[in-house]
Amino acid sequence: MINEYVRLLKARNWMKKNQPFLYSWHAYVGFELDLFSQFRSWKTVKEVASSRNLQEELLLRWVEVGLSIRHLKKKGKDKIKTASKFSLPSTPKNPRSTGIILKEMMELHIPTLLSYPELLRSNKKNTFDHEEHGPTVARTSSLLEQLALPRLMKTIKKNKMERIIDIGCGEGGYLSRISQKFPQAKLAGIEINEEVADSARTNCKDIPNIKIVTADVHEYSPDQQADLIMVNNLLHYIQPEDRKQLLSRLKRWLSRKGSITIITPILHSKKGEEFSSVFNSFFSAFENLYPTPTEEDIHQIAKELKLKVKTFKPVITEGGWYFIQLSNR
Ligand SMILES: C[S@@+](CC[C@H](N)C(=O)[O-])C[C@H]1O[C@@H](n2cnc3c(N)ncnc32)[C@H](O)[C@@H]1O
């Protein structure tokens, strides 16, 4: 009898623990099909299904979940409207919509984590498709900018840095924000993915002091020294055994007062270990993505390259993301 009771309690517990998934799933579907915009004014399920050419029965089920978790509200017998919820993602037409994080989680992270039993059994790994996922990943990374920028701005100001290179610059968010604050600075972004580099060029097109180069950092050399080289959310693309060599190359590009700054989740981080460990479970599921460094790895590389670890501080405590500054002196 007790055993039956415990069994039930455990099952209930897992169901409850999984409840937050409902919110993410519902918001993801709404974002992907732009349904929250469709229901911006009172509409019936039938109207939206027919105007968007969607399966009416499944749309009705999605609406029912939305009503139960209050993403949607109802008037009369069948009129539905999006609730004015601050947490809901805006339309996918908005390049800054937070829905992009749902897309990455649902289309990339969760399927990969679910494939763990199969991967473990088969001794195989997935291959990360940079072409396919590059634009989404570059966009989700940029969500961190807001938190990391104050530290970067402070470093640039304090050290009067004028020539700045961003390695794996994504869509150029860091560069454009830095140029707004430091219009005299000369900025360059190096980005391997052509589509992402094109977006960076479009985003920075009115800023003459930013140059975006489509290149692999391993094959690029700058035409002059840099005061700051940023390596933001890039290390998981670089094999652990190649990181020292890469940083050693970057060091050679630095001016005397120059620094390399790194933003990355830290493996076995003191803060936010749950998140950084699952992030690393994700990276390790791919043959061409790699676990992020530990704090000791960074100190070891810095020591071997005679770089000083000036800063090692969390930027997103709950995510295990750190801001690191390695300087020439
Ligand atoms: C996760 S995104 C981060 C973008 C941006 N740095 C940020 O933090 O928001 C990493 C970017 O590095 C680029 N990248 C990866 N390997 C690279 C390489 N070897 N050379 C240049 N860029 C690279 C990817 O295409 C991707 O856009």
mmCIF file of C-alpha atoms and ligand atoms in Angstrom:
data_model
loop_
_atom_site.group_PDB
_atom_site.id
_atom_site.type_symbol
_atom_site.label_atom_id
_atom_site.label_comp_id
_atom_site.label_asym_id
_atom_site.label_seq_id
_atom_site.Cartn_x
_atom_site.Cartn_y
_atom_site.Cartn_z
ATOM 1 C CA MET A 1 0.000 0.000 0.000
ATOM 2 C CA ILE A 2 2.780 2.409 1.015
ATOM 3 C CA ASN A 3 4.666 1.423 -2.115
ATOM 4 C CA GLU A 4 1.686 2.274 -4.299
ATOM 5 C CA TYR A 5 1.379 5.628 -2.589
ATOM 6 C CA VAL A 6 5.067 6.424 -3.090
ATOM 7 C CA ARG A 7 4.793 5.399 -6.733
ATOM 8 C CA LEU A 8 1.929 7.805 -7.249
ATOM 9 C CA LEU A 9 3.738 10.570 -5.423
ATOM 10 C CA LYS A 10 6.818 10.118 -7.553
ATOM 11 C CA ALA A 11 4.825 10.095 -10.785
ATOM 12 C CA ARG A 12 2.967 13.256 -9.715
ATOM 13 C CA ASN A 13 6.246 14.858 -8.837
ATOM 14 C CA TRP A 14 7.695 14.231 -12.308
ATOM 15 C CA MET A 15 4.540 15.523 -13.968
ATOM 16 C CA LYS A 16 4.685 18.682 -11.869
ATOM 17 C CA LYS A 17 8.374 19.153 -12.581
ATOM 18 C CA ASN A 18 7.633 18.943 -16.267
ATOM 19 C CA GLN A 19 4.801 21.471 -16.183
ATOM 20 C CA PRO A 20 6.994 24.461 -17.112
ATOM 21 C CA PHE A 21 7.622 22.699 -20.432
ATOM 22 C CA LEU A 22 4.008 23.454 -21.365
ATOM 23 C CA TYR A 23 4.676 27.191 -21.244
ATOM 24 C CA SER A 24 7.772 26.930 -23.426
ATOM 25 C CA TRP A 25 6.129 24.558 -25.893
ATOM 26 C CA HIS A 26 3.070 26.771 -26.201
ATOM 27 C CA ALA A 27 5.130 29.934 -26.633
ATOM 28 C CA TYR A 28 7.399 28.180 -29.175
ATOM 29 C CA VAL A 29 4.493 27.083 -31.393
ATOM 30 C CA GLY A 30 2.926 30.531 -31.085
ATOM 31 C CA PHE A 31 6.210 32.187 -32.061
ATOM 32 C CA GLU A 32 7.018 29.808 -34.917
ATOM 33 C CA LEU A 33 3.604 30.257 -36.580
ATOM 34 C CA ASP A 34 3.233 33.885 -35.483
ATOM 35 C CA LEU A 35 -0.038 32.923 -33.779
ATOM 36 C CA PHE A 36 0.161 35.493 -31.012
ATOM 37 C CA SER A 37 0.012 38.181 -33.712
ATOM 38 C CA GLN A 38 -2.888 36.379 -35.435
ATOM 39 C CA PHE A 39 -4.852 36.498 -32.207
ATOM 40 C CA ARG A 40 -3.902 40.096 -31.430
ATOM 41 C CA SER A 41 -7.581 40.977 -31.979
ATOM 42 C CA TRP A 42 -10.533 38.754 -31.063
ATOM 43 C CA LYS A 43 -10.769 35.892 -33.579
ATOM 44 C CA THR A 44 -12.191 32.392 -33.751
ATOM 45 C CA VAL A 45 -10.005 29.326 -34.231
ATOM 46 C CA LYS A 46 -11.827 28.698 -37.514
ATOM 47 C CA GLU A 47 -10.939 32.151 -38.851
ATOM 48 C CA VAL A 48 -7.229 31.813 -38.049
ATOM 49 C CA ALA A 49 -7.055 28.210 -39.272
ATOM 50 C CA SER A 50 -8.549 29.155 -42.601
ATOM 51 C CA SER A 51 -6.635 32.418 -43.113
ATOM 52 C CA ARG A 52 -3.292 30.722 -42.250
ATOM 53 C CA ASN A 53 -4.106 27.371 -43.806
ATOM 54 C CA LEU A 54 -3.590 25.451 -40.546
ATOM 55 C CA GLN A 55 -5.143 22.225 -39.243
ATOM 56 C CA GLU A 56 -8.162 23.446 -37.303
ATOM 57 C CA GLU A 57 -8.277 20.613 -34.767
ATOM 58 C CA LEU A 58 -4.636 21.030 -33.761
ATOM 59 C CA LEU A 59 -4.986 24.791 -33.597
ATOM 60 C CA LEU A 60 -7.966 24.299 -31.274
ATOM 61 C CA ARG A 61 -5.826 22.065 -29.001
ATOM 62 C CA TRP A 62 -3.057 24.690 -28.944
ATOM 63 C CA VAL A 63 -5.636 27.353 -28.079
ATOM 64 C CA GLU A 64 -7.010 25.215 -25.232
ATOM 65 C CA VAL A 65 -3.555 24.877 -23.702
ATOM 66 C CA GLY A 66 -3.046 28.624 -24.156
ATOM 67 C CA LEU A 67 -6.282 29.334 -22.300
ATOM 68 C CA SER A 68 -5.336 26.997 -19.453
ATOM 69 C CA ILE A 69 -1.958 28.678 -18.911
ATOM 70 C CA ARG A 70 -3.354 32.152 -19.627
ATOM 71 C CA HIS A 71 -1.275 32.909 -22.695
ATOM 72 C CA LEU A 72 -4.660 33.410 -24.363
ATOM 73 C CA LYS A 73 -8.060 34.616 -23.233
ATOM 74 C CA LYS A 74 -11.598 33.901 -24.389
ATOM 75 C CA LYS A 75 -14.742 35.987 -24.923
ATOM 76 C CA GLY A 76 -18.171 34.497 -25.442
ATOM 77 C CA LYS A 77 -18.375 31.059 -26.970
ATOM 78 C CA ASP A 78 -15.410 31.074 -29.330
ATOM 79 C CA LYS A 79 -13.581 34.397 -29.599
ATOM 80 C CA ILE A 80 -9.913 34.144 -28.662
ATOM 81 C CA LYS A 81 -7.294 36.827 -28.051
ATOM 82 C CA THR A 82 -3.639 36.860 -26.988
ATOM 83 C CA ALA A 83 -3.320 37.893 -23.356
ATOM 84 C CA SER A 84 -1.241 41.030 -22.944
ATOM 85 C CA LYS A 85 1.560 39.077 -21.360
ATOM 86 C CA PHE A 86 4.944 40.639 -21.012
ATOM 87 C CA SER A 87 6.588 37.208 -21.105
ATOM 88 C CA LEU A 88 5.261 36.183 -24.539
ATOM 89 C CA PRO A 89 7.671 36.487 -27.457
ATOM 90 C CA SER A 90 6.987 39.139 -30.073
ATOM 91 C CA THR A 91 6.515 38.284 -33.759
ATOM 92 C CA PRO A 92 9.309 36.396 -35.577
ATOM 93 C CA LYS A 93 9.356 39.347 -37.993
ATOM 94 C CA ASN A 94 11.120 41.266 -35.225
ATOM 95 C CA PRO A 95 14.841 40.300 -35.418
ATOM 96 C CA ARG A 96 15.196 41.070 -31.699
ATOM 97 C CA SER A 97 12.289 38.830 -30.618
ATOM 98 C CA THR A 98 13.113 36.653 -27.618
ATOM 99 C CA GLY A 99 11.244 33.840 -29.404
ATOM 100 C CA ILE A 100 14.577 32.963 -30.988
ATOM 101 C CA ILE A 101 15.717 31.425 -27.684
ATOM 102 C CA LEU A 102 12.608 29.202 -27.695
ATOM 103 C CA LYS A 103 13.410 28.195 -31.252
ATOM 104 C CA GLU A 104 16.961 27.246 -30.349
ATOM 105 C CA MET A 105 15.838 25.349 -27.240
ATOM 106 C CA MET A 106 13.040 23.457 -28.943
ATOM 107 C CA GLU A 107 14.654 22.732 -32.301
ATOM 108 C CA LEU A 108 18.216 22.180 -31.217
ATOM 109 C CA HIS A 109 18.819 21.712 -27.504
ATOM 110 C CA ILE A 110 15.886 19.528 -26.476
ATOM 111 C CA PRO A 111 16.030 17.140 -29.478
ATOM 112 C CA THR A 112 19.786 16.764 -28.904
ATOM 113 C CA LEU A 113 19.361 16.038 -25.201
ATOM 114 C CA LEU A 114 16.606 13.554 -26.011
ATOM 115 C CA SER A 115 18.945 11.727 -28.359
ATOM 116 C CA TYR A 116 21.354 11.009 -25.467
ATOM 117 C CA PRO A 117 20.285 7.375 -24.897
ATOM 118 C CA GLU A 118 20.765 6.600 -28.571
ATOM 119 C CA LEU A 119 24.091 8.450 -28.712
ATOM 120 C CA LEU A 120 25.375 6.765 -25.559
ATOM 121 C CA ARG A 121 24.434 3.340 -26.863
ATOM 122 C CA SER A 122 25.764 3.789 -30.348
ATOM 123 C CA ASN A 123 29.010 5.527 -29.419
ATOM 124 C CA LYS A 124 28.228 8.055 -32.167
ATOM 125 C CA LYS A 125 27.933 11.830 -32.164
ATOM 126 C CA ASN A 126 25.831 14.282 -34.142
ATOM 127 C CA THR A 127 27.356 16.774 -36.557
ATOM 128 C CA PHE A 128 26.484 20.391 -35.898
ATOM 129 C CA ASP A 129 25.283 22.050 -39.099
ATOM 130 C CA HIS A 130 26.862 25.508 -38.922
ATOM 131 C CA GLU A 131 25.126 26.671 -42.101
ATOM 132 C CA GLU A 132 21.679 25.716 -40.870
ATOM 133 C CA HIS A 133 21.917 26.794 -37.247
ATOM 134 C CA GLY A 134 24.479 29.621 -37.525
ATOM 135 C CA PRO A 135 21.970 32.489 -37.866
ATOM 136 C CA THR A 136 19.769 31.268 -34.955
ATOM 137 C CA VAL A 137 22.739 30.697 -32.661
ATOM 138 C CA ALA A 138 24.290 34.079 -33.499
ATOM 139 C CA ARG A 139 20.980 35.744 -32.692
ATOM 140 C CA THR A 140 20.436 33.956 -29.369
ATOM 141 C CA SER A 141 23.995 34.728 -28.310
ATOM 142 C CA SER A 142 23.267 38.389 -28.801
ATOM 143 C CA LEU A 143 20.712 38.180 -25.969
ATOM 144 C CA LEU A 144 23.698 38.149 -23.633
ATOM 145 C CA GLU A 145 25.061 41.412 -24.967
ATOM 146 C CA GLN A 146 23.062 43.577 -22.632
ATOM 147 C CA LEU A 147 24.585 41.858 -19.600
ATOM 148 C CA ALA A 148 28.133 41.648 -20.877
ATOM 149 C CA LEU A 149 28.401 45.102 -22.458
ATOM 150 C CA PRO A 150 28.741 47.163 -19.265
ATOM 151 C CA ARG A 151 31.878 45.177 -18.345
ATOM 152 C CA LEU A 152 33.303 45.511 -21.834
ATOM 153 C CA MET A 153 32.553 49.247 -21.969
ATOM 154 C CA LYS A 154 34.270 49.728 -18.616
ATOM 155 C CA THR A 155 37.346 47.819 -19.806
ATOM 156 C CA ILE A 156 37.520 49.830 -23.049
ATOM 157 C CA LYS A 157 37.152 53.151 -21.253
ATOM 158 C CA LYS A 158 39.583 52.379 -18.453
ATOM 159 C CA ASN A 159 42.315 51.193 -20.827
ATOM 160 C CA LYS A 160 41.579 53.789 -23.549
ATOM 161 C CA MET A 161 41.255 51.016 -26.132
ATOM 162 C CA GLU A 162 40.917 52.257 -29.695
ATOM 163 C CA ARG A 163 41.457 49.326 -32.026
ATOM 164 C CA ILE A 164 39.097 46.462 -31.355
ATOM 165 C CA ILE A 165 38.637 43.100 -33.078
ATOM 166 C CA ASP A 166 35.651 40.823 -32.434
ATOM 167 C CA ILE A 167 36.371 37.167 -33.304
ATOM 168 C CA GLY A 168 33.199 35.296 -34.357
ATOM 169 C CA CYS A 169 31.328 38.595 -34.250
ATOM 170 C CA GLY A 170 27.919 37.061 -35.072
ATOM 171 C CA GLU A 171 25.522 39.727 -36.296
ATOM 172 C CA GLY A 172 27.773 42.529 -35.068
ATOM 173 C CA GLY A 173 25.787 43.491 -31.976
ATOM 174 C CA TYR A 174 28.810 44.050 -29.728
ATOM 175 C CA LEU A 175 30.594 46.091 -32.393
ATOM 176 C CA SER A 176 27.673 48.394 -33.146
ATOM 177 C CA ARG A 177 26.937 49.028 -29.457
ATOM 178 C CA ILE A 178 30.610 49.735 -28.735
ATOM 179 C CA SER A 179 30.842 52.131 -31.687
ATOM 180 C CA GLN A 180 27.865 54.099 -30.365
ATOM 181 C CA LYS A 181 29.704 54.718 -27.114
ATOM 182 C CA PHE A 182 33.191 55.047 -28.606
ATOM 183 C CA PRO A 183 32.733 56.619 -32.050
ATOM 184 C CA GLN A 184 36.508 57.133 -32.439
ATOM 185 C CA ALA A 185 37.310 53.427 -32.032
ATOM 186 C CA LYS A 186 38.329 51.379 -35.076
ATOM 187 C CA LEU A 187 36.404 48.114 -35.037
ATOM 188 C CA ALA A 188 36.685 44.894 -37.014
ATOM 189 C CA GLY A 189 34.503 41.777 -36.888
ATOM 190 C CA ILE A 190 35.718 38.384 -38.133
ATOM 191 C CA GLU A 191 32.908 35.956 -38.930
ATOM 192 C CA ILE A 192 33.200 32.590 -40.663
ATOM 193 C CA ASN A 193 29.520 32.128 -41.580
ATOM 194 C CA GLU A 194 28.704 34.069 -44.729
ATOM 195 C CA GLU A 195 25.014 34.565 -43.991
ATOM 196 C CA VAL A 196 25.757 35.755 -40.456
ATOM 197 C CA ALA A 197 28.551 38.061 -41.709
ATOM 198 C CA ASP A 198 26.120 39.551 -44.263
ATOM 199 C CA SER A 199 23.622 40.279 -41.472
ATOM 200 C CA ALA A 200 26.441 41.928 -39.482
ATOM 201 C CA ARG A 201 27.295 44.080 -42.510
ATOM 202 C CA THR A 202 23.636 45.098 -42.881
ATOM 203 C CA ASN A 203 23.350 45.881 -39.168
ATOM 204 C CA CYS A 204 26.527 47.981 -39.228
ATOM 205 C CA LYS A 205 26.099 49.550 -42.670
ATOM 206 C CA ASP A 206 25.766 53.127 -41.415
ATOM 207 C CA ILE A 207 28.827 52.899 -39.179
ATOM 208 C CA PRO A 208 31.964 53.699 -41.202
ATOM 209 C CA ASN A 209 34.444 52.674 -38.484
ATOM 210 C CA ILE A 210 33.257 49.035 -38.451
ATOM 211 C CA LYS A 211 34.686 46.557 -40.936
ATOM 212 C CA ILE A 212 33.210 43.044 -41.163
ATOM 213 C CA VAL A 213 35.440 40.377 -42.689
ATOM 214 C CA THR A 214 34.106 36.968 -43.721
ATOM 215 C CA ALA A 215 36.946 34.717 -42.613
ATOM 216 C CA ASP A 216 38.031 31.843 -40.431
ATOM 217 C CA VAL A 217 40.013 33.262 -37.513
ATOM 218 C CA HIS A 218 42.656 30.595 -38.139
ATOM 219 C CA GLU A 219 43.344 32.056 -41.579
ATOM 220 C CA TYR A 220 43.029 35.747 -40.793
ATOM 221 C CA SER A 221 45.690 38.279 -39.830
ATOM 222 C CA PRO A 222 44.928 41.900 -38.975
ATOM 223 C CA ASP A 223 46.762 44.726 -40.743
ATOM 224 C CA GLN A 224 47.504 46.475 -37.450
ATOM 225 C CA GLN A 225 47.748 45.712 -33.760
ATOM 226 C CA ALA A 226 44.675 45.646 -31.546
ATOM 227 C CA ASP A 227 44.086 47.004 -28.047
ATOM 228 C CA LEU A 228 41.208 44.608 -27.479
ATOM 229 C CA ILE A 229 40.371 41.247 -29.022
ATOM 230 C CA MET A 230 36.967 39.899 -28.041
ATOM 231 C CA VAL A 231 36.287 36.156 -28.056
ATOM 232 C CA ASN A 232 32.619 36.029 -27.180
ATOM 233 C CA ASN A 233 30.839 32.661 -27.102
ATOM 234 C CA LEU A 234 33.318 31.133 -29.488
ATOM 235 C CA LEU A 235 35.432 28.692 -27.473
ATOM 236 C CA HIS A 236 32.980 25.789 -27.863
ATOM 237 C CA TYR A 237 33.715 25.897 -31.610
ATOM 238 C CA ILE A 238 37.439 25.430 -30.973
ATOM 239 C CA GLN A 239 38.915 22.070 -29.933
ATOM 240 C CA PRO A 240 40.302 22.266 -26.385
ATOM 241 C CA GLU A 241 43.787 21.301 -27.593
ATOM 242 C CA ASP A 242 43.748 24.170 -30.137
ATOM 243 C CA ARG A 243 42.654 26.903 -27.733
ATOM 244 C CA LYS A 244 46.115 27.681 -26.452
ATOM 245 C CA GLN A 245 47.444 27.988 -29.987
ATOM 246 C CA LEU A 246 44.573 30.284 -30.983
ATOM 247 C CA LEU A 247 45.045 32.532 -27.957
ATOM 248 C CA SER A 248 48.769 32.564 -28.613
ATOM 249 C CA ARG A 249 48.098 33.848 -32.165
ATOM 250 C CA LEU A 250 45.683 36.439 -30.827
ATOM 251 C CA LYS A 251 48.265 37.551 -28.279
ATOM 252 C CA ARG A 252 50.669 38.327 -31.121
ATOM 253 C CA TRP A 253 48.081 40.742 -32.546
ATOM 254 C CA LEU A 254 47.865 42.703 -29.288
ATOM 255 C CA SER A 255 49.369 46.115 -28.643
ATOM 256 C CA ARG A 256 51.518 46.544 -25.530
ATOM 257 C CA LYS A 257 48.570 47.530 -23.335
ATOM 258 C CA GLY A 258 46.237 45.094 -25.143
ATOM 259 C CA SER A 259 43.790 42.565 -23.708
ATOM 260 C CA ILE A 260 41.834 39.550 -24.868
ATOM 261 C CA THR A 261 38.368 39.293 -23.373
ATOM 262 C CA ILE A 262 36.476 36.021 -23.352
ATOM 263 C CA ILE A 263 32.792 35.464 -22.673
ATOM 264 C CA THR A 264 31.905 31.814 -22.250
ATOM 265 C CA PRO A 265 30.044 29.344 -20.077
ATOM 266 C CA ILE A 266 32.569 27.764 -17.717
ATOM 267 C CA LEU A 267 32.568 24.008 -17.195
ATOM 268 C CA HIS A 268 32.190 23.066 -13.492
ATOM 269 C CA SER A 269 31.594 26.742 -12.776
ATOM 270 C CA LYS A 270 31.262 27.918 -9.189
ATOM 271 C CA LYS A 271 28.047 29.688 -10.165
ATOM 272 C CA GLY A 272 25.246 28.289 -12.318
ATOM 273 C CA GLU A 273 26.607 24.770 -12.605
ATOM 274 C CA GLU A 274 23.224 23.216 -13.538
ATOM 275 C CA PHE A 275 22.990 25.306 -16.646
ATOM 276 C CA SER A 276 26.611 25.144 -17.690
ATOM 277 C CA SER A 277 26.671 21.362 -17.220
ATOM 278 C CA VAL A 278 23.633 20.832 -19.441
ATOM 279 C CA PHE A 279 25.048 23.260 -22.005
ATOM 280 C CA ASN A 280 28.161 21.143 -22.089
ATOM 281 C CA SER A 281 26.052 17.985 -22.428
ATOM 282 C CA PHE A 282 24.631 19.637 -25.522
ATOM 283 C CA PHE A 283 28.034 20.623 -26.962
ATOM 284 C CA SER A 284 29.496 17.177 -26.324
ATOM 285 C CA ALA A 285 26.706 15.525 -28.318
ATOM 286 C CA PHE A 286 28.342 16.944 -31.489
ATOM 287 C CA GLU A 287 31.621 15.827 -32.995
ATOM 288 C CA ASN A 288 32.328 19.428 -34.068
ATOM 289 C CA LEU A 289 31.424 21.301 -30.856
ATOM 290 C CA TYR A 290 33.475 21.033 -27.681
ATOM 291 C CA PRO A 291 33.029 21.397 -23.934
ATOM 292 C CA THR A 292 33.814 24.857 -22.624
ATOM 293 C CA PRO A 293 36.954 25.381 -20.508
ATOM 294 C CA THR A 294 37.085 25.111 -16.738
ATOM 295 C CA GLU A 295 38.439 27.981 -14.660
ATOM 296 C CA GLU A 296 41.667 25.981 -14.194
ATOM 297 C CA ASP A 297 42.014 25.543 -17.994
ATOM 298 C CA ILE A 298 41.883 29.302 -18.468
ATOM 299 C CA HIS A 299 44.441 29.938 -15.711
ATOM 300 C CA GLN A 300 46.737 27.272 -17.142
ATOM 301 C CA ILE A 301 46.622 28.686 -20.697
ATOM 302 C CA ALA A 302 47.125 32.225 -19.398
ATOM 303 C CA LYS A 303 50.145 31.077 -17.389
ATOM 304 C CA GLU A 304 51.702 29.278 -20.335
ATOM 305 C CA LEU A 305 51.160 32.281 -22.602
ATOM 306 C CA LYS A 306 52.344 34.760 -19.966
ATOM 307 C CA LEU A 307 49.029 36.569 -19.950
ATOM 308 C CA LYS A 308 47.621 38.026 -16.758
ATOM 309 C CA VAL A 309 44.091 36.984 -15.709
ATOM 310 C CA LYS A 310 42.862 40.461 -14.831
ATOM 311 C CA THR A 311 39.164 39.604 -14.457
ATOM 312 C CA PHE A 312 37.244 36.358 -13.998
ATOM 313 C CA LYS A 313 33.676 37.254 -13.100
ATOM 314 C CA PRO A 314 30.213 35.810 -13.809
ATOM 315 C CA VAL A 315 28.034 37.757 -16.259
ATOM 316 C CA ILE A 316 25.033 35.470 -15.946
ATOM 317 C CA THR A 317 25.340 33.863 -12.583
ATOM 318 C CA GLU A 318 22.561 31.314 -13.061
ATOM 319 C CA GLY A 319 23.920 30.308 -16.475
ATOM 320 C CA GLY A 320 27.562 29.839 -15.485
ATOM 321 C CA TRP A 321 28.643 32.455 -18.051
ATOM 322 C CA TYR A 322 31.828 34.348 -17.251
ATOM 323 C CA PHE A 323 33.633 37.442 -18.421
ATOM 324 C CA ILE A 324 37.382 36.966 -18.514
ATOM 325 C CA GLN A 325 40.051 39.518 -19.267
ATOM 326 C CA LEU A 326 43.540 38.336 -20.151
ATOM 327 C CA SER A 327 46.021 41.117 -20.529
ATOM 328 C CA ASN A 328 49.541 41.578 -21.749
ATOM 329 C CA ARG A 329 50.478 43.357 -18.543
HETATM 330 C C1 LIG B 1 27.724 31.595 -30.684
HETATM 331 S S1 LIG B 1 28.074 32.760 -31.888
HETATM 332 C C2 LIG B 1 28.517 34.170 -30.926
HETATM 333 C C3 LIG B 1 28.343 35.489 -31.664
HETATM 334 C C4 LIG B 1 28.828 36.716 -30.885
HETATM 335 N N1 LIG B 1 30.242 36.657 -30.631
HETATM 336 C C5 LIG B 1 28.082 36.825 -29.563
HETATM 337 O O1 LIG B 1 28.679 36.495 -28.521
HETATM 338 O O2 LIG B 1 26.911 37.246 -29.563
HETATM 339 C C6 LIG B 1 29.676 32.247 -32.454
HETATM 340 C C7 LIG B 1 30.013 32.811 -33.810
HETATM 341 O O3 LIG B 1 31.371 32.476 -34.113
HETATM 342 C C8 LIG B 1 31.438 32.147 -35.490
HETATM 343 N N2 LIG B 1 32.645 31.299 -35.676
HETATM 344 C C9 LIG B 1 32.799 30.003 -35.333
HETATM 345 N N3 LIG B 1 34.015 29.556 -35.656
HETATM 346 C C10 LIG B 1 34.673 30.597 -36.218
HETATM 347 C C11 LIG B 1 35.959 30.759 -36.779
HETATM 348 N N4 LIG B 1 36.827 29.740 -36.814
HETATM 349 N N5 LIG B 1 36.307 31.967 -37.277
HETATM 350 C C12 LIG B 1 35.419 32.999 -37.254
HETATM 351 N N6 LIG B 1 34.167 32.909 -36.756
HETATM 352 C C13 LIG B 1 33.792 31.730 -36.230
HETATM 353 C C14 LIG B 1 30.135 31.431 -35.741
HETATM 354 O O4 LIG B 1 29.791 31.429 -37.121
HETATM 355 C C15 LIG B 1 29.152 32.231 -34.887
HETATM 356 O O5 LIG B 1 28.503 33.264 -35.595
#
